Short mmCIF file of C-alpha atoms (C1' of nucleotides) in Angstrom, two decimals:
data_model
loop_
_atom_site.label_atom_id
_atom_site.label_comp_id
_atom_site.label_asym_id
_atom_site.label_seq_id
_atom_site.Cartn_x
_atom_site.Cartn_y
_atom_site.Cartn_z
CA MET A 21 162.02 98.36 112.81
CA VAL A 22 160.02 96.13 115.04
CA LYS A 23 159.67 98.51 117.97
CA GLN A 24 158.08 101.17 115.87
CA ASP A 25 155.42 98.89 114.50
CA ASP A 26 154.83 97.44 117.93
CA ILE A 27 153.98 100.80 119.37
CA ARG A 28 151.80 101.64 116.42
CA GLU A 29 150.02 98.41 117.14
CA ILE A 30 149.58 99.30 120.79
CA ILE A 31 148.20 102.70 119.92
CA ILE A 32 145.77 101.18 117.45
CA ASN A 33 144.57 98.68 120.01
CA VAL A 34 144.02 101.08 122.89
CA ALA A 35 142.47 103.59 120.53
CA ARG A 36 140.10 100.93 119.27
CA ASN A 37 138.78 100.37 122.77
CA ILE A 38 138.30 104.04 123.49
CA PHE A 39 136.73 104.77 120.11
CA THR A 40 134.25 101.96 120.55
CA LYS A 41 133.33 103.32 123.96
CA PHE A 42 133.06 107.01 123.22
CA GLY A 43 132.98 107.34 119.46
CA PHE A 44 135.31 109.43 117.35
CA ARG A 45 134.42 112.87 118.57
CA LYS A 46 134.38 112.20 122.30
CA THR A 47 137.69 110.40 122.22
CA THR A 48 140.64 112.68 122.99
CA MET A 49 144.25 112.28 122.03
CA GLU A 50 145.12 112.66 125.69
CA GLU A 51 143.06 109.60 126.56
CA ILE A 52 144.66 107.57 123.82
CA ALA A 53 148.11 108.69 124.92
CA GLN A 54 147.48 107.81 128.56
CA ALA A 55 146.07 104.42 127.65
CA ALA A 56 149.19 103.82 125.57
CA ARG A 57 151.34 105.08 128.46
CA LYS A 58 152.79 107.80 126.35
CA GLY A 59 152.85 111.56 126.31
CA LYS A 60 150.31 113.06 123.98
CA SER A 61 152.97 114.48 121.71
CA SER A 62 154.51 111.05 121.30
CA ILE A 63 151.44 109.78 119.58
CA TYR A 64 152.05 112.24 116.79
CA HIS A 65 155.30 110.51 116.09
CA TYR A 66 153.31 107.51 114.91
CA PHE A 67 150.16 109.06 113.53
CA HIS A 68 149.89 112.50 112.08
CA SER A 69 146.32 113.04 113.26
CA LYS A 70 143.40 111.63 115.18
CA GLU A 71 141.75 110.77 111.90
CA ALA A 72 144.79 108.74 110.92
CA ILE A 73 144.46 106.66 114.09
CA PHE A 74 140.79 106.11 113.51
CA ILE A 75 141.39 105.04 109.95
CA ALA A 76 144.11 102.68 111.11
CA VAL A 77 141.71 101.16 113.63
CA VAL A 78 139.02 100.65 111.05
CA ASP A 79 141.52 99.32 108.54
CA LYS A 80 142.74 96.71 110.95
CA GLU A 81 139.21 95.78 111.88
CA THR A 82 138.07 95.42 108.30
CA SER A 83 141.13 93.47 107.26
CA THR A 84 140.47 91.08 110.13
CA LEU A 85 136.94 90.75 108.90
CA HIS A 86 138.18 90.31 105.37
CA LEU A 87 140.38 87.48 106.57
CA ALA A 88 137.54 85.79 108.41
CA LEU A 89 135.34 86.09 105.36
CA THR A 90 137.99 84.71 103.06
CA GLU A 91 138.51 81.74 105.32
CA ALA A 92 134.79 81.11 105.58
CA ILE A 93 134.53 81.18 101.82
CA ASN A 94 137.48 78.90 101.26
CA THR A 95 136.21 76.38 103.77
CA ALA A 96 132.89 76.02 101.98
CA SER A 97 133.00 73.65 99.08
CA ASN A 98 130.41 74.98 96.64
CA PRO A 99 129.25 78.47 95.65
CA GLU A 100 125.95 78.13 97.43
CA ASP A 101 127.60 77.25 100.72
CA LYS A 102 130.18 79.95 100.14
CA LEU A 103 127.47 82.54 99.96
CA ARG A 104 125.84 81.14 103.07
CA ALA A 105 129.15 81.19 104.90
CA TYR A 106 129.88 84.70 103.78
CA ILE A 107 126.60 86.08 104.97
CA HIS A 108 126.70 84.29 108.26
CA THR A 109 130.22 85.39 109.02
CA ARG A 110 129.48 88.90 107.95
CA MET A 111 126.44 89.27 110.16
CA GLU A 112 128.22 87.67 113.08
CA ALA A 113 131.04 90.16 112.68
CA ILE A 114 128.73 93.12 112.28
CA ASN A 115 127.02 92.05 115.45
CA ASN A 116 130.33 92.10 117.31
CA LEU A 117 131.47 95.33 115.73
CA ALA A 118 128.15 96.98 116.48
CA ASN A 119 129.76 99.35 118.95
CA LEU A 120 132.47 100.60 116.67
CA TYR A 121 129.97 100.83 113.87
CA SER A 122 127.52 102.84 115.90
CA ALA A 123 130.41 105.16 116.66
CA LEU A 124 130.41 105.75 112.91
CA ARG A 125 126.67 106.14 112.58
CA ASP A 126 126.27 108.56 115.46
CA GLU A 127 128.70 111.05 114.08
CA TYR A 128 128.45 110.86 110.35
CA LEU A 129 126.06 113.75 110.77
CA ASP A 130 128.92 116.07 111.66
CA HIS A 131 130.15 116.06 108.10
CA TYR A 132 133.13 113.89 108.91
CA ASN A 133 133.34 113.10 105.25
CA PHE A 134 136.33 110.87 105.81
CA ILE A 135 133.94 108.51 107.55
CA GLU A 136 131.90 108.48 104.37
CA LYS A 137 135.02 107.50 102.52
CA ILE A 138 135.71 104.66 104.92
CA ARG A 139 132.26 103.22 104.47
CA TYR A 140 132.53 103.67 100.74
CA SER A 141 135.77 101.74 100.48
CA PHE A 142 134.39 99.03 102.72
CA ASP A 143 131.29 98.75 100.57
CA ASN A 144 133.45 98.41 97.50
CA LYS A 145 135.48 95.60 98.99
CA GLU A 146 132.33 93.84 99.96
CA ILE A 147 130.75 94.16 96.55
CA THR A 148 133.94 92.76 95.06
CA MET A 149 133.91 89.72 97.30
CA ILE A 150 130.29 88.97 96.66
CA LYS A 151 130.74 89.34 92.95
CA GLU A 152 133.60 86.87 93.09
CA ILE A 153 131.37 84.31 94.73
CA LEU A 154 128.60 84.91 92.25
CA VAL A 155 130.91 84.71 89.26
CA ASP A 156 132.35 81.52 90.63
CA GLY A 157 128.84 80.13 90.98
CA VAL A 158 127.94 81.13 87.45
CA ASN A 159 131.11 79.64 86.02
CA LYS A 160 130.54 76.38 87.82
CA GLY A 161 127.02 76.33 86.46
CA ASP A 162 125.42 76.55 89.88
CA PHE A 163 123.93 80.00 89.52
CA ILE A 164 122.05 81.73 86.77
CA ILE A 165 122.43 85.47 87.02
CA ASP A 166 121.38 88.04 84.47
CA ASP A 167 123.00 91.18 85.82
CA LEU A 168 125.88 90.50 88.14
CA GLU A 169 126.41 94.09 89.20
CA MET A 170 122.78 94.46 90.11
CA THR A 171 122.56 91.20 91.99
CA ALA A 172 125.60 92.02 94.09
CA PHE A 173 124.25 95.49 94.76
CA GLY A 174 120.90 94.09 95.76
CA LEU A 175 122.46 91.60 98.10
CA ILE A 176 124.58 94.20 99.85
CA THR A 177 121.60 96.48 100.15
CA ALA A 178 119.50 93.78 101.73
CA LEU A 179 122.28 92.87 104.12
CA LYS A 180 122.74 96.48 105.11
CA GLY A 181 119.04 96.77 105.69
CA LEU A 182 119.28 93.82 108.03
CA GLU A 183 121.98 95.58 110.03
CA TYR A 184 119.57 98.11 111.37
CA PRO A 185 117.40 95.82 113.48
CA ILE A 186 120.58 94.35 114.89
CA PHE A 187 121.70 97.72 116.12
CA VAL A 188 118.43 98.95 117.48
CA LYS A 189 116.61 95.96 118.83
CA LYS A 190 118.20 92.98 120.46
CA GLU A 191 116.57 90.83 117.86
CA TYR A 192 119.65 88.87 117.06
CA VAL A 193 118.27 85.86 118.90
CA ASP A 194 116.39 84.25 116.04
CA PHE A 195 118.25 86.00 113.29
CA GLU A 196 120.01 82.84 112.35
CA LYS A 197 116.65 81.42 111.50
CA LYS A 198 115.64 84.46 109.45
CA PHE A 199 118.86 84.44 107.48
CA GLU A 200 118.38 80.84 106.66
CA GLY A 201 114.95 81.62 105.29
CA LEU A 202 116.12 84.63 103.33
CA LEU A 203 118.97 82.68 101.86
CA ASN A 204 116.55 80.06 100.66
CA ILE A 205 114.57 82.75 98.91
CA LEU A 206 117.72 84.13 97.39
CA PHE A 207 118.69 80.75 96.09
CA TYR A 208 115.40 79.29 95.05
CA GLY A 209 112.96 82.15 94.75
CA ILE A 210 109.35 81.96 95.80
CA VAL A 211 107.72 81.16 92.50
CA LYS A 212 106.62 77.60 92.07
CA LYS A 213 108.12 76.17 88.94
CA LYS A 214 105.72 74.73 86.44
CA LYS A 215 106.48 71.98 84.04
CA PHE A 216 107.40 73.02 80.51
CA ILE A 217 107.69 76.64 81.54
CA LEU A 218 111.13 78.12 81.29
CA ARG A 219 112.11 81.20 83.20
CA PRO A 220 111.10 84.12 80.99
CA THR A 221 113.84 86.37 79.80
CA LYS A 222 112.76 89.97 79.79
CA LYS A 223 113.89 92.70 77.49
CA ARG A 224 115.55 95.58 79.26
CA ILE A 225 114.46 99.17 79.02
CA MET B 21 79.70 119.92 109.44
CA VAL B 22 81.38 120.43 106.11
CA LYS B 23 83.08 123.70 106.97
CA GLN B 24 84.94 122.21 109.90
CA ASP B 25 86.42 119.40 107.89
CA ASP B 26 87.27 121.79 105.09
CA ILE B 27 89.39 123.91 107.36
CA ARG B 28 91.02 120.87 108.88
CA GLU B 29 91.86 119.86 105.35
CA ILE B 30 93.32 123.25 104.56
CA ILE B 31 95.44 123.17 107.66
CA ILE B 32 96.70 119.70 106.85
CA ASN B 33 97.59 120.76 103.33
CA VAL B 34 99.46 123.92 104.17
CA ALA B 35 101.16 122.16 107.06
CA ARG B 36 102.27 119.42 104.74
CA ASN B 37 104.06 121.90 102.54
CA ILE B 38 105.80 123.61 105.40
CA PHE B 39 106.75 120.37 107.11
CA THR B 40 108.27 119.02 103.93
CA LYS B 41 110.27 122.19 103.54
CA PHE B 42 111.52 122.73 107.07
CA GLY B 43 110.89 119.48 108.91
CA PHE B 44 108.93 119.06 112.09
CA ARG B 45 111.08 121.03 114.46
CA LYS B 46 111.70 124.07 112.32
CA THR B 47 108.08 124.47 111.42
CA THR B 48 106.24 126.86 113.73
CA MET B 49 102.55 127.03 114.52
CA GLU B 50 102.66 130.67 113.54
CA GLU B 51 103.78 129.75 110.04
CA ILE B 52 101.09 127.14 109.70
CA ALA B 53 98.49 129.59 110.93
CA GLN B 54 99.58 132.30 108.53
CA ALA B 55 99.64 129.91 105.61
CA ALA B 56 96.10 128.88 106.54
CA ARG B 57 95.12 132.54 106.88
CA LYS B 58 94.14 132.06 110.50
CA GLY B 59 95.24 133.31 113.87
CA LYS B 60 97.56 130.95 115.66
CA SER B 61 95.00 130.28 118.37
CA SER B 62 92.41 129.24 115.81
CA ILE B 63 94.53 126.32 114.75
CA TYR B 64 94.14 124.85 118.20
CA HIS B 65 90.44 124.68 117.61
CA TYR B 66 91.11 121.97 115.05
CA PHE B 67 94.24 120.29 116.36
CA HIS B 68 95.25 120.10 119.95
CA SER B 69 98.97 120.18 119.23
CA LYS B 70 101.65 120.45 116.57
CA GLU B 71 102.21 116.73 116.83
CA ALA B 72 98.55 116.16 116.05
CA ILE B 73 98.88 118.14 112.85
CA PHE B 74 101.98 116.29 111.84
CA ILE B 75 100.33 112.97 112.48
CA ALA B 76 97.32 114.06 110.45
CA VAL B 77 99.61 115.01 107.58
CA VAL B 78 101.39 111.69 107.65
CA ASP B 79 98.10 109.83 108.02
CA LYS B 80 96.70 111.47 104.95
CA GLU B 81 99.86 110.85 103.04
CA THR B 82 100.01 107.19 103.98
CA SER B 83 96.35 106.59 103.28
CA THR B 84 96.85 108.09 99.85
CA LEU B 85 99.75 105.77 99.37
CA HIS B 86 97.69 102.89 100.69
CA LEU B 87 95.05 103.69 98.12
CA ALA B 88 97.55 103.83 95.30
CA LEU B 89 99.01 100.53 96.40
CA THR B 90 95.62 98.88 96.63
CA GLU B 91 94.74 100.03 93.17
CA ALA B 92 98.05 98.87 91.79
CA ILE B 93 97.48 95.47 93.34
CA ASN B 94 93.95 95.16 92.11
CA THR B 95 94.88 96.12 88.60
CA ALA B 96 97.46 93.36 88.39
CA SER B 97 96.00 90.01 87.49
CA ASN B 98 98.29 87.48 89.18
CA PRO B 99 100.22 87.41 92.46
CA GLU B 100 103.56 87.83 90.77
CA ASP B 101 102.48 90.96 88.96
CA LYS B 102 100.77 92.19 92.10
CA LEU B 103 104.04 92.05 93.95
CA ARG B 104 105.79 93.79 91.09
CA ALA B 105 103.14 96.48 91.02
CA TYR B 106 103.28 96.91 94.76
CA ILE B 107 107.01 97.39 94.87
CA HIS B 108 107.10 99.73 91.91
CA THR B 109 104.33 101.90 93.26
CA ARG B 110 105.86 101.92 96.69
CA MET B 111 109.28 103.00 95.52
CA GLU B 112 107.77 105.60 93.23
CA ALA B 113 105.83 107.01 96.16
CA ILE B 114 108.78 106.92 98.50
CA ASN B 115 110.73 108.83 95.91
CA ASN B 116 108.08 111.53 95.82
CA LEU B 117 107.71 111.59 99.58
CA ALA B 118 111.45 111.76 100.05
CA ASN B 119 111.23 115.26 101.41
CA LEU B 120 108.63 114.55 104.02
CA TYR B 121 110.41 111.38 104.93
CA SER B 122 113.75 113.07 105.32
CA ALA B 123 111.97 115.48 107.62
CA LEU B 124 111.39 112.41 109.73
CA ARG B 125 114.89 111.04 109.45
CA ASP B 126 116.67 114.25 110.26
CA GLU B 127 114.95 114.68 113.56
CA TYR B 128 114.31 111.21 114.81
CA LEU B 129 117.47 111.77 116.75
CA ASP B 130 115.74 114.19 119.07
CA HIS B 131 113.83 111.39 120.73
CA TYR B 132 110.58 112.38 119.07
CA ASN B 133 109.34 108.95 119.97
CA PHE B 134 105.98 109.64 118.39
CA ILE B 135 107.77 109.59 115.08
CA GLU B 136 108.96 106.12 115.95
CA LYS B 137 105.36 105.18 116.51
CA ILE B 138 104.33 106.55 113.13
CA ARG B 139 106.98 104.55 111.36
CA TYR B 140 106.05 101.51 113.35
CA SER B 141 102.39 101.65 112.41
CA PHE B 142 103.32 102.28 108.79
CA ASP B 143 105.62 99.29 108.82
CA ASN B 144 102.84 97.16 110.22
CA LYS B 145 100.42 98.16 107.51
CA GLU B 146 103.02 97.42 104.93
CA ILE B 147 103.83 94.00 106.32
CA THR B 148 100.12 93.24 106.32
CA MET B 149 99.69 94.18 102.68
CA ILE B 150 102.68 92.20 101.57
CA LYS B 151 101.59 89.18 103.51
CA GLU B 152 98.20 89.37 101.83
CA ILE B 153 99.83 89.26 98.44
CA LEU B 154 102.05 86.38 99.44
CA VAL B 155 99.19 84.39 100.96
CA ASP B 156 97.18 84.98 97.84
CA GLY B 157 100.06 83.70 95.77
CA VAL B 158 100.46 80.63 97.91
CA ASN B 159 96.75 79.87 97.81
CA LYS B 160 96.67 80.18 94.08
CA GLY B 161 99.63 77.83 93.88
CA ASP B 162 101.92 80.43 92.34
CA PHE B 163 104.29 80.81 95.27
CA ILE B 164 105.95 78.36 97.57
CA ILE B 165 106.82 79.98 100.84
CA ASP B 166 108.03 78.25 103.95
CA ASP B 167 107.81 80.98 106.50
CA LEU B 168 105.44 83.74 105.55
CA GLU B 169 106.29 86.05 108.43
CA MET B 170 109.96 85.83 107.65
CA THR B 171 109.55 86.33 103.94
CA ALA B 172 107.44 89.43 104.42
CA PHE B 173 109.92 90.76 106.95
CA GLY B 174 112.79 90.09 104.59
CA LEU B 175 111.06 91.84 101.75
CA ILE B 176 110.29 94.94 103.78
CA THR B 177 113.82 95.01 105.05
CA ALA B 178 115.26 94.85 101.59
CA LEU B 179 112.89 97.57 100.37
CA LYS B 180 113.82 99.79 103.29
CA GLY B 181 117.44 99.21 102.56
CA LEU B 182 116.82 100.40 99.03
CA GLU B 183 115.30 103.61 100.34
CA TYR B 184 118.60 104.88 101.60
CA PRO B 185 120.36 105.38 98.27
CA ILE B 186 117.26 107.14 97.03
CA PHE B 187 117.54 109.67 99.81
CA VAL B 188 121.23 110.26 99.71
CA LYS B 189 122.27 109.96 96.11
CA LYS B 190 120.22 110.86 93.12
CA GLU B 191 120.54 107.33 91.92
CA TYR B 192 116.91 106.91 91.07
CA VAL B 193 117.72 107.05 87.38
CA ASP B 194 118.40 103.40 86.76
CA PHE B 195 116.53 102.13 89.78
CA GLU B 196 113.75 100.76 87.70
CA LYS B 197 116.24 98.43 86.15
CA LYS B 198 117.62 97.33 89.49
CA PHE B 199 114.19 96.61 90.88
CA GLU B 200 113.35 94.50 87.91
CA GLY B 201 116.47 92.48 88.51
CA LEU B 202 115.87 92.13 92.21
CA LEU B 203 112.32 91.04 91.63
CA ASN B 204 113.49 88.36 89.31
CA ILE B 205 115.80 87.08 92.01
CA LEU B 206 112.98 87.18 94.49
CA PHE B 207 110.76 85.19 92.20
CA TYR B 208 113.12 82.73 90.66
CA GLY B 209 116.24 82.67 92.82
CA ILE B 210 119.73 82.44 91.46
CA VAL B 211 120.28 78.73 91.70
CA LYS B 212 120.12 76.85 88.46
CA LYS B 213 117.59 74.06 88.72
CA LYS B 214 118.78 70.62 87.89
CA LYS B 215 116.71 67.93 86.33
CA PHE B 216 115.14 65.41 88.68
CA ILE B 217 116.00 67.50 91.68
CA LEU B 218 113.03 68.88 93.51
CA ARG B 219 113.22 71.92 95.69
CA PRO B 220 113.76 70.68 99.24
CA THR B 221 110.70 71.13 101.41
CA LYS B 222 111.42 72.34 104.90
CA LYS B 223 109.41 71.59 107.96
CA ARG B 224 107.47 74.53 109.34
CA ILE B 225 108.31 75.50 112.90
"C1'" DT C 27 77.08 127.19 119.26
"C1'" DA C 28 81.06 126.85 116.42
"C1'" DG C 29 84.78 129.66 115.05
"C1'" DT C 30 88.25 133.41 115.74
"C1'" DC C 31 91.70 135.76 118.00
"C1'" DG C 32 94.57 138.91 121.19
"C1'" DA C 33 96.83 138.66 125.41
"C1'" DC C 34 99.44 135.95 128.13
"C1'" DC C 35 102.69 132.31 130.13
"C1'" DA C 36 106.00 128.74 130.89
"C1'" DA C 37 109.14 126.19 128.53
"C1'" DA C 38 112.23 125.78 124.99
"C1'" DA C 39 115.32 127.63 121.65
"C1'" DT C 40 118.72 130.95 120.54
"C1'" DA C 41 122.55 134.18 120.95
"C1'" DC C 42 126.54 135.44 123.04
"C1'" DA C 43 130.36 135.89 125.77
"C1'" DA C 44 133.54 133.90 129.07
"C1'" DT C 45 135.99 129.86 129.91
"C1'" DA C 46 138.02 125.52 129.27
"C1'" DT C 47 139.54 121.59 126.13
"C1'" DT C 48 141.73 119.86 122.61
"C1'" DA C 49 144.27 118.75 118.18
"C1'" DG C 50 148.31 119.63 116.49
"C1'" DT C 51 153.39 122.07 116.48
"C1'" DC C 52 158.08 122.53 117.88
"C1'" DA C 53 162.36 122.64 119.94
"C1'" DA C 54 164.91 120.42 123.17
"C1'" DA C 55 166.24 116.41 125.69
"C1'" DA C 56 167.03 111.34 126.33
"C1'" DT D 29 164.97 107.64 116.88
"C1'" DT D 30 161.81 108.35 120.38
"C1'" DT D 31 159.85 111.11 123.94
"C1'" DT D 32 157.95 115.01 126.04
"C1'" DG D 33 156.65 119.65 128.13
"C1'" DA D 34 155.55 124.09 126.70
"C1'" DC D 35 152.73 126.53 123.59
"C1'" DT D 36 148.88 127.98 120.38
"C1'" DA D 37 145.05 128.47 117.49
"C1'" DA D 38 140.87 126.49 116.97
"C1'" DT D 39 137.06 124.21 118.82
"C1'" DA D 40 133.98 122.87 122.46
"C1'" DT D 41 131.62 123.87 126.69
"C1'" DT D 42 129.26 126.43 129.97
"C1'" DG D 43 126.57 129.89 132.04
"C1'" DT D 44 123.41 133.59 131.20
"C1'" DA D 45 120.56 137.07 129.02
"C1'" DT D 46 117.16 137.32 125.37
"C1'" DT D 47 113.85 135.71 122.08
"C1'" DT D 48 110.88 132.48 120.15
"C1'" DT D 49 107.37 129.22 120.35
"C1'" DG D 50 103.77 125.80 121.77
"C1'" DG D 51 99.92 125.98 124.11
"C1'" DT D 52 95.94 128.17 127.34
"C1'" DC D 53 92.12 131.20 128.36
"C1'" DG D 54 88.54 134.17 128.16
"C1'" DA D 55 86.31 137.51 125.45
"C1'" DC D 56 84.42 138.53 121.08
"C1'" DT D 57 81.87 137.32 116.91
"C1'" DA D 58 78.76 135.45 113.02
#
DNA sequence: TAGTCGACCAAAATACAATATTAGTCAAAA
DNA sequence: TTTTGACTAATATTGTATTTTGGTCGACTA
């Protein structure tokens, strides 16, 4: 059926707007129904709960982001540029999604553990994508990476850390600049290379 | 007077314990007073408010940390090891202070803006210390850093990002390993150096 | 004089009940 | 198949009585 999916789509879209405005808790099914020009009960014909709608909204949003990221990656020609593109696109998107995201942050206190799950699955997708880029870079001989898992984890962590100032302060102005600098560190490090000295390989404990 | 400072010290110590257990809001002056074996009014002879006590506690804690960090830095012989020592000590300390810190986190919602100020001043101290290490490294010719401000900022951000998993999950187990890996990235980057290709030098802004 | 404290107060937190919303169900209608 | 009004149990909100708590003050030491 086309109709069915259309209406689902409508509900998801109107719900998205209301969720971003008021957050999960303060958004009522009545509001969603009215915005979708439906009776409240009708909504339950398409989604079995408010949670389900919220998840659908986030799913759509993340898959859109996923698409944008994939395209950004594919457009770039080498692993280094891919990583640059990924990070830029990601931060751009996060900046736009700030409202919806803050809706998450504000209420993850109220043990909405399904929100935890959402974040978790998103994190996993992200770690997968980054790992792909890194592996690609290693295979092509562009990167040298000891522990892939750890590097990906570290990258995500740093990126997440950078989200915070975006939310709180309006510091996004010169963020482009900062990213550029951070990326250079990531790629080249800060230690001056000396002749005849190879990078030391450490034993792990 | 020695006595006066002694009692201040006692109050700070007992308060620290109670704050770490119950957080700022749930800790009462009565409790602090009892723990210090004083009448509630007496406490006000040494601190003019609950906030003042809390600040004193945090001040002591951070200056202890500052000391530990300084020692760690001084013990290390070269800038690279200094940075390693700094980060290890810092994360170790954060891990121990997790309770007191979470007392901050939990209640920074309730617009205790003085808590914001505490964090802010702590962040500033930290950025200063890190910059010192970096400058030292640059002067000694060990590091090459384009934008010092940005690098320090990026480092702090990444470290802060790493705090989160420490608080939430008990993932500290293999954190040592992860740090080691991240530090290697920081120092050496992930891009494989090619012969005859020098690192591009960027213009300072 | 420096330190201690009981009595006191205003403001804030808490407890509780009355009231109102809201998520979700269901049977009937379109 | 889709829509909806009527209904309900659970949750949220609101208003209010009660208690707790941060902080002050003046008197009392040592």
